[in-house]
Coordinates of C-alpha atoms and ligand atoms in Angstrom, one line a residue:
X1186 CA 0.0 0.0 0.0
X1187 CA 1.3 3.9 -0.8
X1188 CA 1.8 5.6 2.3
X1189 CA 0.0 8.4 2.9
X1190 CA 2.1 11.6 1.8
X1191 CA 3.1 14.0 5.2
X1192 CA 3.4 17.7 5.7
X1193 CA 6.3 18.4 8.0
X1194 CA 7.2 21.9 9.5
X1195 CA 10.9 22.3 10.8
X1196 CA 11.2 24.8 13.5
X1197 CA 14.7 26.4 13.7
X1198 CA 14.8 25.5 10.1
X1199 CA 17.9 28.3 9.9
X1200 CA 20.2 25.8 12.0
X1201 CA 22.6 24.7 10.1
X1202 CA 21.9 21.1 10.6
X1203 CA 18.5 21.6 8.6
X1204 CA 20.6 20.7 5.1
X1205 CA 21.6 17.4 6.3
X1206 CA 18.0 16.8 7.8
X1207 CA 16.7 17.8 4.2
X1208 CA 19.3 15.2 3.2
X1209 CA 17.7 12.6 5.4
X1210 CA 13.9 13.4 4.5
X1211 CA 15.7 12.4 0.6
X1212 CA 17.3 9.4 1.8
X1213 CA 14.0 8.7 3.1
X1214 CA 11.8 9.7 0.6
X1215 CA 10.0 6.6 -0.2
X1216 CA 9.5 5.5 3.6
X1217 CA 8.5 8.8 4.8
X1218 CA 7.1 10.5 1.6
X1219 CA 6.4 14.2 1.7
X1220 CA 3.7 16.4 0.8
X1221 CA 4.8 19.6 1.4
X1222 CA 7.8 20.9 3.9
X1223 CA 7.6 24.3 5.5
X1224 CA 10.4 25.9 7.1
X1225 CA 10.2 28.2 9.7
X1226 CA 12.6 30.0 12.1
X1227 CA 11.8 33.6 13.5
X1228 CA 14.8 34.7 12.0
X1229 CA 14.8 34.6 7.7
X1230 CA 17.9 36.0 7.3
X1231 CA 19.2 32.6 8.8
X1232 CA 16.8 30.8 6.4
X1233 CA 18.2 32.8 3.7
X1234 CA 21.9 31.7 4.1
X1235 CA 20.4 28.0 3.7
X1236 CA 17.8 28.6 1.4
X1237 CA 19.1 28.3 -2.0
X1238 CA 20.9 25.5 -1.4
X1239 CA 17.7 23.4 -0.2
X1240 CA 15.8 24.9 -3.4
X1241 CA 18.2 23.7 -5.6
X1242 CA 18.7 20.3 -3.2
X1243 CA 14.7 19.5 -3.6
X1244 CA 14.6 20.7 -7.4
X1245 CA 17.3 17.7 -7.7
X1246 CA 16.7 14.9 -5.6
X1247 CA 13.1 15.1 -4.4
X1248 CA 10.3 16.7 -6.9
X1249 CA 6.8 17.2 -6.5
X1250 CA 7.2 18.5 -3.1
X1251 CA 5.7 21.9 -2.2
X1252 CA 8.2 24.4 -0.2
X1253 CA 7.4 26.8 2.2
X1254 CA 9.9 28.8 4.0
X1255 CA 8.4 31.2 6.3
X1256 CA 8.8 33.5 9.9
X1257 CA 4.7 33.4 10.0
X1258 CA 3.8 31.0 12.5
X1259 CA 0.3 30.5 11.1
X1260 CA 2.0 29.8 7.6
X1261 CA 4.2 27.2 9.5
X1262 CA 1.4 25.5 11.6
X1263 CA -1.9 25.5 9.5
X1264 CA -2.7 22.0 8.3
X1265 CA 0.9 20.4 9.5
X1266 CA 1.3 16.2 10.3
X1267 CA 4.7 16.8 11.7
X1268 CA 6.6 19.5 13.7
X1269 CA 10.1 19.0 14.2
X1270 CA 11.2 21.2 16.7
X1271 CA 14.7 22.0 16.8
X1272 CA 15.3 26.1 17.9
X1273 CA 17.8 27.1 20.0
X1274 CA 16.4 30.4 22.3
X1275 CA 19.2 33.3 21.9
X1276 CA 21.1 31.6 19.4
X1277 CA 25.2 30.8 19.6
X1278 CA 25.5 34.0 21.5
X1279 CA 23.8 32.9 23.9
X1280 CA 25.4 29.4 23.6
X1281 CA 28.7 30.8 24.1
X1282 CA 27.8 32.4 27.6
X1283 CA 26.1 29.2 29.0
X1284 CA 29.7 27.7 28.1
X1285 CA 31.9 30.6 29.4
X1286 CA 29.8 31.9 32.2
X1287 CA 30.2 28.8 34.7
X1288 CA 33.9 28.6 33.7
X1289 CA 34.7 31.5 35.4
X1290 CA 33.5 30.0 38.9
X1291 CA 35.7 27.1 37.9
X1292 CA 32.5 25.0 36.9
X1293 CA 31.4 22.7 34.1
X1294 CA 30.5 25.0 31.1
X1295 CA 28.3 23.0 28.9
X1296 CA 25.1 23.7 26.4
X1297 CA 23.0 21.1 28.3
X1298 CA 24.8 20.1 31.7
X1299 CA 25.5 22.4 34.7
X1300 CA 24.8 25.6 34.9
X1301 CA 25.1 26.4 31.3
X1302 CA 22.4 23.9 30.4
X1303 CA 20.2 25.5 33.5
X1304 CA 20.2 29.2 31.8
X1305 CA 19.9 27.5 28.5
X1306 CA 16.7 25.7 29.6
X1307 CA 15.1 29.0 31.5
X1308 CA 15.2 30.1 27.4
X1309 CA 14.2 27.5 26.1
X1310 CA 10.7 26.9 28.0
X1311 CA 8.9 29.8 27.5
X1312 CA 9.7 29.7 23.8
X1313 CA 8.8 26.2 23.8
X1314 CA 5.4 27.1 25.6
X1315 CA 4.9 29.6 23.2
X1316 CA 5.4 27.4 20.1
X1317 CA 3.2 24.3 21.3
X1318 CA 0.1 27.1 22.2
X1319 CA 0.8 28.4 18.6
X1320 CA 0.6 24.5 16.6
X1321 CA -2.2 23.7 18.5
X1322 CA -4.6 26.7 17.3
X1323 CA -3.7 25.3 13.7
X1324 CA -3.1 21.7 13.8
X1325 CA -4.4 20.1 17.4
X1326 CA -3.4 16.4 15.9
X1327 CA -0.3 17.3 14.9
X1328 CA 2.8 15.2 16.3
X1329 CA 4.9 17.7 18.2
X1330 CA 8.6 16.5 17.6
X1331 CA 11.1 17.8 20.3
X1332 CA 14.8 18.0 20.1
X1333 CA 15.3 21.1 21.4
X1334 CA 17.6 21.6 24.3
X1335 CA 18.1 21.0 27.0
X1336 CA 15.4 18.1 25.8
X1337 CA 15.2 16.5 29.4
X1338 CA 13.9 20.3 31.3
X1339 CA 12.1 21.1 28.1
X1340 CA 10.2 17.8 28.9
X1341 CA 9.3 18.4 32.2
X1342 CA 8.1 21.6 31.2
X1343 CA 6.0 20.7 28.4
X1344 CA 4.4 17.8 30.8
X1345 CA 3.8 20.2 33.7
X1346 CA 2.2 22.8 31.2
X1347 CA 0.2 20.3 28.7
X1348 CA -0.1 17.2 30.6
X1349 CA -3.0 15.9 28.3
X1350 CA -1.3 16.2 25.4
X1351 CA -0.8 12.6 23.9
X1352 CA 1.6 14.1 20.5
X1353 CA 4.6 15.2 22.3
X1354 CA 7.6 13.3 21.8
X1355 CA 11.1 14.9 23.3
X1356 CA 13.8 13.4 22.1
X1357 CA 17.4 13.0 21.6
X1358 CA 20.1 11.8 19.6
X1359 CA 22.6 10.8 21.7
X1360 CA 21.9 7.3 22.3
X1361 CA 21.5 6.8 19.0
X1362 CA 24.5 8.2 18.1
X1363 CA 26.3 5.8 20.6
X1364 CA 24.5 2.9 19.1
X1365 CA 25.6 3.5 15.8
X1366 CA 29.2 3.7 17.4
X1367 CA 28.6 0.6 19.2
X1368 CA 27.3 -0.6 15.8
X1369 CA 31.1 0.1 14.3
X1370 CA 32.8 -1.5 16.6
X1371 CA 31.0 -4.8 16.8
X1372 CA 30.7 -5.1 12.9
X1373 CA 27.2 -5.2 12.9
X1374 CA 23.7 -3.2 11.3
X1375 CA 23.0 -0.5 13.7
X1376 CA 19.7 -1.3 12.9
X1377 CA 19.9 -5.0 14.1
X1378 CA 20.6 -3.6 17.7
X1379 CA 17.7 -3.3 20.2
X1380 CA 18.4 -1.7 23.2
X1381 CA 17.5 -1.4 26.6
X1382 CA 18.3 1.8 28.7
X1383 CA 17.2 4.1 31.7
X1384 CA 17.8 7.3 33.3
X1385 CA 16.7 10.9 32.3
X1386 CA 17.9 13.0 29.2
X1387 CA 22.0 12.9 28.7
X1388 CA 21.9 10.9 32.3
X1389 CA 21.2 7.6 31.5
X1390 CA 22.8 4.1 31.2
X1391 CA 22.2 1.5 28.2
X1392 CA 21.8 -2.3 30.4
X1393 CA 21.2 -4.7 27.3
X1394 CA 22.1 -3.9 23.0
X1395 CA 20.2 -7.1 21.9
X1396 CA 21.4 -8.3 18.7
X1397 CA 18.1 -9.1 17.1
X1398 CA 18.8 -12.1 14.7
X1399 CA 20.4 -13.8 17.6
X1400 CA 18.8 -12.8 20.5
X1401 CA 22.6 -12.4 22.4
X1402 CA 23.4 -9.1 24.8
X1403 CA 26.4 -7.7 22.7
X1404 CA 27.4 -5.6 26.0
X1405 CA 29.8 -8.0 27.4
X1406 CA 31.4 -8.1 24.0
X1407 CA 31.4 -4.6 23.9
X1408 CA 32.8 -4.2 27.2
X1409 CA 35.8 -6.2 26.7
X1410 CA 36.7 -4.2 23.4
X1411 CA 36.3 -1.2 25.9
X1412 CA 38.5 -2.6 28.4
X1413 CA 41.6 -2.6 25.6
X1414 CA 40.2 0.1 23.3
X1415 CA 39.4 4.0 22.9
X1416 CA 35.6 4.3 22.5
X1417 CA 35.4 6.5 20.0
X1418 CA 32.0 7.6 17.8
X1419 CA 31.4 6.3 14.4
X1420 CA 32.6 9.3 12.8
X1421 CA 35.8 9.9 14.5
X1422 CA 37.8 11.1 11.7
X1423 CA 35.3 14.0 11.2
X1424 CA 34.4 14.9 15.1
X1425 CA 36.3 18.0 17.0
X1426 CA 38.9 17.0 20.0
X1427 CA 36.1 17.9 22.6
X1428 CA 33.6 15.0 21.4
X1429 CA 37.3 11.9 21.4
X1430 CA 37.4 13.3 25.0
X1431 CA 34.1 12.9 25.4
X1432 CA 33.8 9.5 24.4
X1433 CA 36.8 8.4 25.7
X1434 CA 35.5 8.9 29.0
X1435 CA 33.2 6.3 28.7
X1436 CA 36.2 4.1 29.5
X1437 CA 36.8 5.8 32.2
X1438 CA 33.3 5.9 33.7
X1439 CA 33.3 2.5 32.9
X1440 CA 36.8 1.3 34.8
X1441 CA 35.1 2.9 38.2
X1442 CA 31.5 1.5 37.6
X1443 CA 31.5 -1.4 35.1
X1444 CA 27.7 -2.3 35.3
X1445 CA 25.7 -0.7 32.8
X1446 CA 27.4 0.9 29.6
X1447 CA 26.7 5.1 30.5
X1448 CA 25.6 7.5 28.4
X1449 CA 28.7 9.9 27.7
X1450 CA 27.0 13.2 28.8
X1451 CA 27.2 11.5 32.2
X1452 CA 31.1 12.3 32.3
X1453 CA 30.2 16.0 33.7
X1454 CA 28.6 14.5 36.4
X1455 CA 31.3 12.3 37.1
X1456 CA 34.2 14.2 36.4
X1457 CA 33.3 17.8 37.0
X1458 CA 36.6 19.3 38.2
X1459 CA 38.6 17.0 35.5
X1460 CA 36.2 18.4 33.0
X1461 CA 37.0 22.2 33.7
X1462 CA 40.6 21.6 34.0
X1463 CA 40.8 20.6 30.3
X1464 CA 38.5 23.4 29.4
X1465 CA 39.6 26.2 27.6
X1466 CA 37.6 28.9 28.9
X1467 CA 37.9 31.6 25.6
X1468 CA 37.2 28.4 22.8
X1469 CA 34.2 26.2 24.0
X1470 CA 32.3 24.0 22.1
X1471 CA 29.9 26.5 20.5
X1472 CA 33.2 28.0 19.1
X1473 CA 34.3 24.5 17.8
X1474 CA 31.1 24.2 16.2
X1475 CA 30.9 27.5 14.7
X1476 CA 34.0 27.1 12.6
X1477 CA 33.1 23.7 12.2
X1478 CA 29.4 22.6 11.1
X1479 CA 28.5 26.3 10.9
X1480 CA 31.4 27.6 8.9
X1481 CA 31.0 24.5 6.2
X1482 CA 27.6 24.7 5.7
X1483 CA 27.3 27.8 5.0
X1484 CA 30.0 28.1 2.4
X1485 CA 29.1 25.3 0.5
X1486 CA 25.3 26.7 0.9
X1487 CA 27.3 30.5 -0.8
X1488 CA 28.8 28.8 -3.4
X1489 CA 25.4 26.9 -4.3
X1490 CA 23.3 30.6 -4.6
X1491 CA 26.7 32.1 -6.2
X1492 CA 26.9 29.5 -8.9
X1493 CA 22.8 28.7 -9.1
X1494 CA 24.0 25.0 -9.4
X1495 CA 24.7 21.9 -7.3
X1496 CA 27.9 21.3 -9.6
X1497 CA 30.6 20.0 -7.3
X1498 CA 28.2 20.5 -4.1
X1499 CA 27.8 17.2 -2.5
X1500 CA 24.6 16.4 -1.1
X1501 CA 24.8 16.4 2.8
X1502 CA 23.3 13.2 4.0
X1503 CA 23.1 10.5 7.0
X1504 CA 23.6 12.3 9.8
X1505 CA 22.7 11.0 13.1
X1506 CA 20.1 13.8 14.0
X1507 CA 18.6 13.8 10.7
X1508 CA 18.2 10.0 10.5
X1509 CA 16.8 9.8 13.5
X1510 CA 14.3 12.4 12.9
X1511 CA 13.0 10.9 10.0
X1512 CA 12.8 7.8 10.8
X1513 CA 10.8 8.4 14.4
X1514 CA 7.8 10.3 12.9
X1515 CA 8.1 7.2 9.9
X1516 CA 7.8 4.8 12.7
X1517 CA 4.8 7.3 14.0
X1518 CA 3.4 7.7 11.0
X1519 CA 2.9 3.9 9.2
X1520 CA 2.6 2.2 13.0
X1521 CA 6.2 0.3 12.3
X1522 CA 6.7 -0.3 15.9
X1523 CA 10.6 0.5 15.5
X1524 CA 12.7 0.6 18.8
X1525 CA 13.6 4.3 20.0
X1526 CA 15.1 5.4 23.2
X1527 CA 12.5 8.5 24.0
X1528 CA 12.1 10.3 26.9
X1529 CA 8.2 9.8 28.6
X1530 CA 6.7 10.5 32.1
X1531 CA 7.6 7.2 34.2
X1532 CA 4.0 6.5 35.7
X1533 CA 6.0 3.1 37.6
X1534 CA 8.4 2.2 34.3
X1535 CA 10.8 2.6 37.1
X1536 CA 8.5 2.0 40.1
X1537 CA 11.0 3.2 42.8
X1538 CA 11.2 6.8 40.6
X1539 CA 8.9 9.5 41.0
X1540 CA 5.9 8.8 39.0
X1541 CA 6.5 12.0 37.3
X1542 CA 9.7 12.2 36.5
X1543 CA 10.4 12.5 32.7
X1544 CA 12.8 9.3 32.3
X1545 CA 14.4 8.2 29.2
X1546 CA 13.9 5.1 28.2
X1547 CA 13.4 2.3 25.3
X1548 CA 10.4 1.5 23.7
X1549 CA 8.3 0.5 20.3
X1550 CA 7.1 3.6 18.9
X1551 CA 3.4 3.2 17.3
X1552 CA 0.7 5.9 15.8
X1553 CA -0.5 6.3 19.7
X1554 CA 3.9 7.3 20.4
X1555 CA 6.0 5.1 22.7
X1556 CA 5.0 2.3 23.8
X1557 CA 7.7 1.5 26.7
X1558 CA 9.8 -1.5 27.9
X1559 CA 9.7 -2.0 31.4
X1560 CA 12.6 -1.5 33.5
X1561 CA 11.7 -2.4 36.8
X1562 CA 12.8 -1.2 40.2
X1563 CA 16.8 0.6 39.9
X1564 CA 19.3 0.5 42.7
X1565 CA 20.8 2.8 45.4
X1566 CA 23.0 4.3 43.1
X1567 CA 21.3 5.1 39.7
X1568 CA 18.6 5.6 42.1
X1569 CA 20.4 8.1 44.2
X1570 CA 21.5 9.9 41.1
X1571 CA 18.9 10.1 39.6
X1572 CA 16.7 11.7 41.7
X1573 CA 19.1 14.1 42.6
X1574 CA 18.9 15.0 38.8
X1575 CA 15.3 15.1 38.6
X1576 CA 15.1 17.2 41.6
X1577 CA 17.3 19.4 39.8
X1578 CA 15.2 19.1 36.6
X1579 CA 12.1 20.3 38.6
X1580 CA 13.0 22.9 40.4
X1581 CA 14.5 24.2 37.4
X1582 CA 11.5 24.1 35.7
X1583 CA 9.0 25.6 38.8
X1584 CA 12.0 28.6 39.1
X1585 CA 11.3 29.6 35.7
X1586 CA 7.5 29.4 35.9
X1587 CA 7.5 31.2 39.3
X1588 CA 10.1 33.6 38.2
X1589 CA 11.3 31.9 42.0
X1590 CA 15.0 33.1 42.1
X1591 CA 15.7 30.3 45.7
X1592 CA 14.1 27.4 43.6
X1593 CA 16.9 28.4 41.0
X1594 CA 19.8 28.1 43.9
X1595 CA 18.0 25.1 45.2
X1596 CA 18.2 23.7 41.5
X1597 CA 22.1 25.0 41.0
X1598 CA 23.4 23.3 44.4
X1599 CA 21.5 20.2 44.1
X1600 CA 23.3 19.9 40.4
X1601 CA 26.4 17.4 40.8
X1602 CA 28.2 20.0 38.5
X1603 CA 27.9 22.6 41.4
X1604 CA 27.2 21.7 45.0
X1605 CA 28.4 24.6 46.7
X1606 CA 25.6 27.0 47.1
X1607 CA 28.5 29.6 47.1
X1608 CA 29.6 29.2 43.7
X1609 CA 25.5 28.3 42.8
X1610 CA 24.4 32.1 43.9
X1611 CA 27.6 33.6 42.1
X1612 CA 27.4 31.9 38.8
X1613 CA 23.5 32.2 38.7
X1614 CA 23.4 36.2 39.7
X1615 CA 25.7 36.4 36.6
X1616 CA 23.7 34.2 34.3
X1617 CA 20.9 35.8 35.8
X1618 CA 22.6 39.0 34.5
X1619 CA 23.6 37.5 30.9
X1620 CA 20.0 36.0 30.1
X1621 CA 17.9 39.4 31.6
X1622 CA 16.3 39.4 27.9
X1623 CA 14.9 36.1 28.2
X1624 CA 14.3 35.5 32.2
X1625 CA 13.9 37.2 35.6
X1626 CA 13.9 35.8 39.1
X1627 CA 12.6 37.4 42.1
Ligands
NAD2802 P1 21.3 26.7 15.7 O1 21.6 27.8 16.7 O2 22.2 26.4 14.6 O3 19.9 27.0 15.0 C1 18.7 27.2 15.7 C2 17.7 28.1 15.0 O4 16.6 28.3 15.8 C3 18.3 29.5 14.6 O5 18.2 29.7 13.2 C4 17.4 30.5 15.3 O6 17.1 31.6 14.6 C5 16.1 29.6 15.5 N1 15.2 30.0 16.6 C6 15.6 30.6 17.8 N2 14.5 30.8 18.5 C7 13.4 30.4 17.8 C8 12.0 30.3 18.0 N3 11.5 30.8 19.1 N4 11.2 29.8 17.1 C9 11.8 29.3 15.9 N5 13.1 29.4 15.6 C10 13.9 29.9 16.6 O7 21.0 25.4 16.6 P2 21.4 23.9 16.4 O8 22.8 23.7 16.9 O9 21.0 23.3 15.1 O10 20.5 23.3 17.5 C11 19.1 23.5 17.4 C12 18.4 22.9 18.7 O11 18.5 21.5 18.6 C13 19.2 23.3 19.9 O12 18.2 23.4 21.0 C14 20.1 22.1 20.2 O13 20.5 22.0 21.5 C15 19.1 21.0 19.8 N6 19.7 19.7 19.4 C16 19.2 18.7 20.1 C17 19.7 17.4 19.9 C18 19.1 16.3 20.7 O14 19.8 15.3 21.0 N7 17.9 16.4 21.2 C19 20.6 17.2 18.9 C20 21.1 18.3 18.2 C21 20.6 19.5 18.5
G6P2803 C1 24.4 15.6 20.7 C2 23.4 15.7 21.8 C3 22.6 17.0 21.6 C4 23.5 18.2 21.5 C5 24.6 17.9 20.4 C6 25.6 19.0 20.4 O1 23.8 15.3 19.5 O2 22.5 14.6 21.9 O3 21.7 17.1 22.6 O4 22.8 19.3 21.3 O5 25.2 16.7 20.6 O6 26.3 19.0 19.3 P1 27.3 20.2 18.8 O7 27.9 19.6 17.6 O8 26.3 21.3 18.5 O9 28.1 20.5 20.0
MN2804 MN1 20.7 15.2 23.2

């Protein structure tokens, strides 16, 4: 049977990850055919740096489908299947000071961890509000898509705010990304990999990979190679020196606590004042990535409008995030039951965690959304942690909300990145400061 053609909407569609998404929704154009695909950011100039490029992309590789590119919310939501949300509140700028910000109080200066990924998330939410309010005046059975960060506070806040909404999915790539490294390594189809994991968002631990013609665990395997080996992502030879450190700390989480394989954003938890030390606090990530990803894209995305022609332009394709994208609303969309690790509000997945806390775990993901594995009861220690976190999570969320400047502290020195309520006060009264165009505490 055809499938049924899809309108998707990209939110943030001036990131310069939205080529290699567009890439994907080609790769996948016969699984997860589209009608029409609107792209929207507030900003068009953004759009415009991106735009030619996609034209010419979608003239090539994909016709028939209609192209929208638009800062009109109503022009972006009216009659949408899809919404893949993917906006980042205050931009690079703004990424740039959740990095250096916490650095200066000697603290872990991340997009979505610490205290960076605290301000971060106090931007995100209210935008994030704002944007689910707006899709459902247009298109209230629309599948809401989230992979905007920090995913796991944006979740709590979207399940606080619109609890009875059934078509929000908040996810992330991360796991996914690991898998496909796993994937590598072991000489197998990522695809043939089903795992099992808990936690929260970027806090989380994978306890089985099933390999799914034989049934066998591949962890053991996988943690001997570990024992000997660098873990390093699939895609080594093209990854900044930040994300090899990042990976390779894996092995080193691993050495102290062997049991379940953790996710790498976990390192910052774990290694907070090793973390710093190797930080550089004037070049962060968001400066890695800028003249990296950012730089690329949009020269190759020049060159396209200068010459009006694809000639010598490769087509960016197979990313992680892109991949991923496409193929959960496919999985959504035609009922495939396809395994995903997604975040969704526990309700006893993980009977000894609070019923509301926003855990991230495996599942089958059907028309209805994730359908979960259950995980069963989690000891002492991924317990402790993890409700330390989620404790974290929600008074992060309720300080934003309440505009409650002592539920922020509480958050900041409950945060394994921080502790000291010392350092918490100082590096919040100056992200406070940076961030007065987006939040206020009382
Ligand atoms: P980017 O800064 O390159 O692009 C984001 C775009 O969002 C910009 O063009 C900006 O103009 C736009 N934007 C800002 N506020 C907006 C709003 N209110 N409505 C619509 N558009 C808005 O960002 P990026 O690096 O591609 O990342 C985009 C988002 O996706 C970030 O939140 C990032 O953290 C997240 N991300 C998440 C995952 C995941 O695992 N969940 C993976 C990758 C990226
Ligand atoms: C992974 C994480 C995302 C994060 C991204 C940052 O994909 O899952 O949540 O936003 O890395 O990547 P970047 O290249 O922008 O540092
Ligand atoms: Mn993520």
């Amino acid at each position: 049977m055809e499938r049924k053609k899809q309108v998707v909407t990209i939110v943030g569609a001036g990131s310069t990850r939205i080529p290699a998404l567009i890439g994907s929704l080609i790769h996948y154009k016969k699984e997860f055919p589209l009608q029409k695909l609107v792209l929207f950011d507030i900003d068009m100039n953004r759009i415009e740096a991106l735009r030619h490029y996609i034209e010419l992309t979608m003239e090539k590789y994909y016709e028939g489908v209609e192209l929208v590119f638009t800062d009109k919310e109503d022009e972006a939501y009216i009659g949408t299947d899809y919404v893949f949300c993917n906006m980042r509140a205050g931009n690079f700028e703004m990424r740039s000071l959740d990095e250096k910000i916490p650095l200066k109080y000697d603290l872990v200066g991340q997009e979505t961890c610490g205290p960076g990924g605290f301000a971060y998330g106090m931007r995100s939410i209210g935008a994030m509000i704002d944007m689910v309010k707006k899709v459902r005046e247009h298109s209230k059975d629309a599948w809401i898509l989230n992979y905007t960060n920090p995913a796991a506070i944006v979740a709590v806040a979207l399940d606080k705010v619109f609890p009875e909404d059934k078509k929000i999915l908040n996810i992330c790539d991360q796991p996914y990304s690991m898998i496909r490294s796993f994937a590598k390594i072991l000489e197998v189809d990522m695809y043939d990999i089903e795992p099992r994991y808990f936690g929260l968002n970027h806090f989380g631990w994978f306890t089985k990979l099933y390999y799914a013609p034989t049934g066998e665990d591949l962890i053991p395997k996988l943690k001997e190679f570990l024992i000997g080996n660098e873990f390093r992502p699939y895609n080594a030879e093209q990854r900044e020196q930040s994300w090899l450190d990042t990976y390779k700390n894996v092995n080193k989480m691993l050495s102290f606590f062997p049991e379940y394989l953790p996710n790498t954003y976990l390192q910052y938890y774990f290694f907070p004042e090793e973390i710093v030390k190797g930080s550089n606090p004037n070049y962060t990530r968001s400066d890695e990535a800028l003249n990296g990803r950012e730089r690329e894209v949009l020269e190759l995305c020049k060159k396209a409008k200068e010459q009006n022609s694809l000639d010598g332009i490769p087509l960016l394709a197979g990313a992680v995030h892109g991949n991923m994208m496409v193929e959960v609303a496919e999985s959504i969309a035609y009922d495939l039951k396809k395994v995903f690790v997604i975040m969704t509000r526990n309700e006893g997945i993980i009977p000894n965690l609070p019923k509301d806390a926003m855990i991230e775990v495996a599942g089958e993901l059907t028309k209805t959304g994730i359908d979960p594995y259950e995980v069963g009861e989690v000891d002492t220690f991924y317990k402790g942690l993890i409700e330390g976190q989620y404790a974290y999570e929600k008074l992060t969320v309720e300080s934003v909300l309440e505009c409650n400047y002592e539920k922020a502290l509480q958050a900041l020195t409950l945060n394994r990145t921080v502790v000291n309520p010392v350092k918490a006060k100082a590096v919040l009264d100056d992200l406070m400061e940076a961030n007065k165009d987006y939040w206020y505490l009382k």
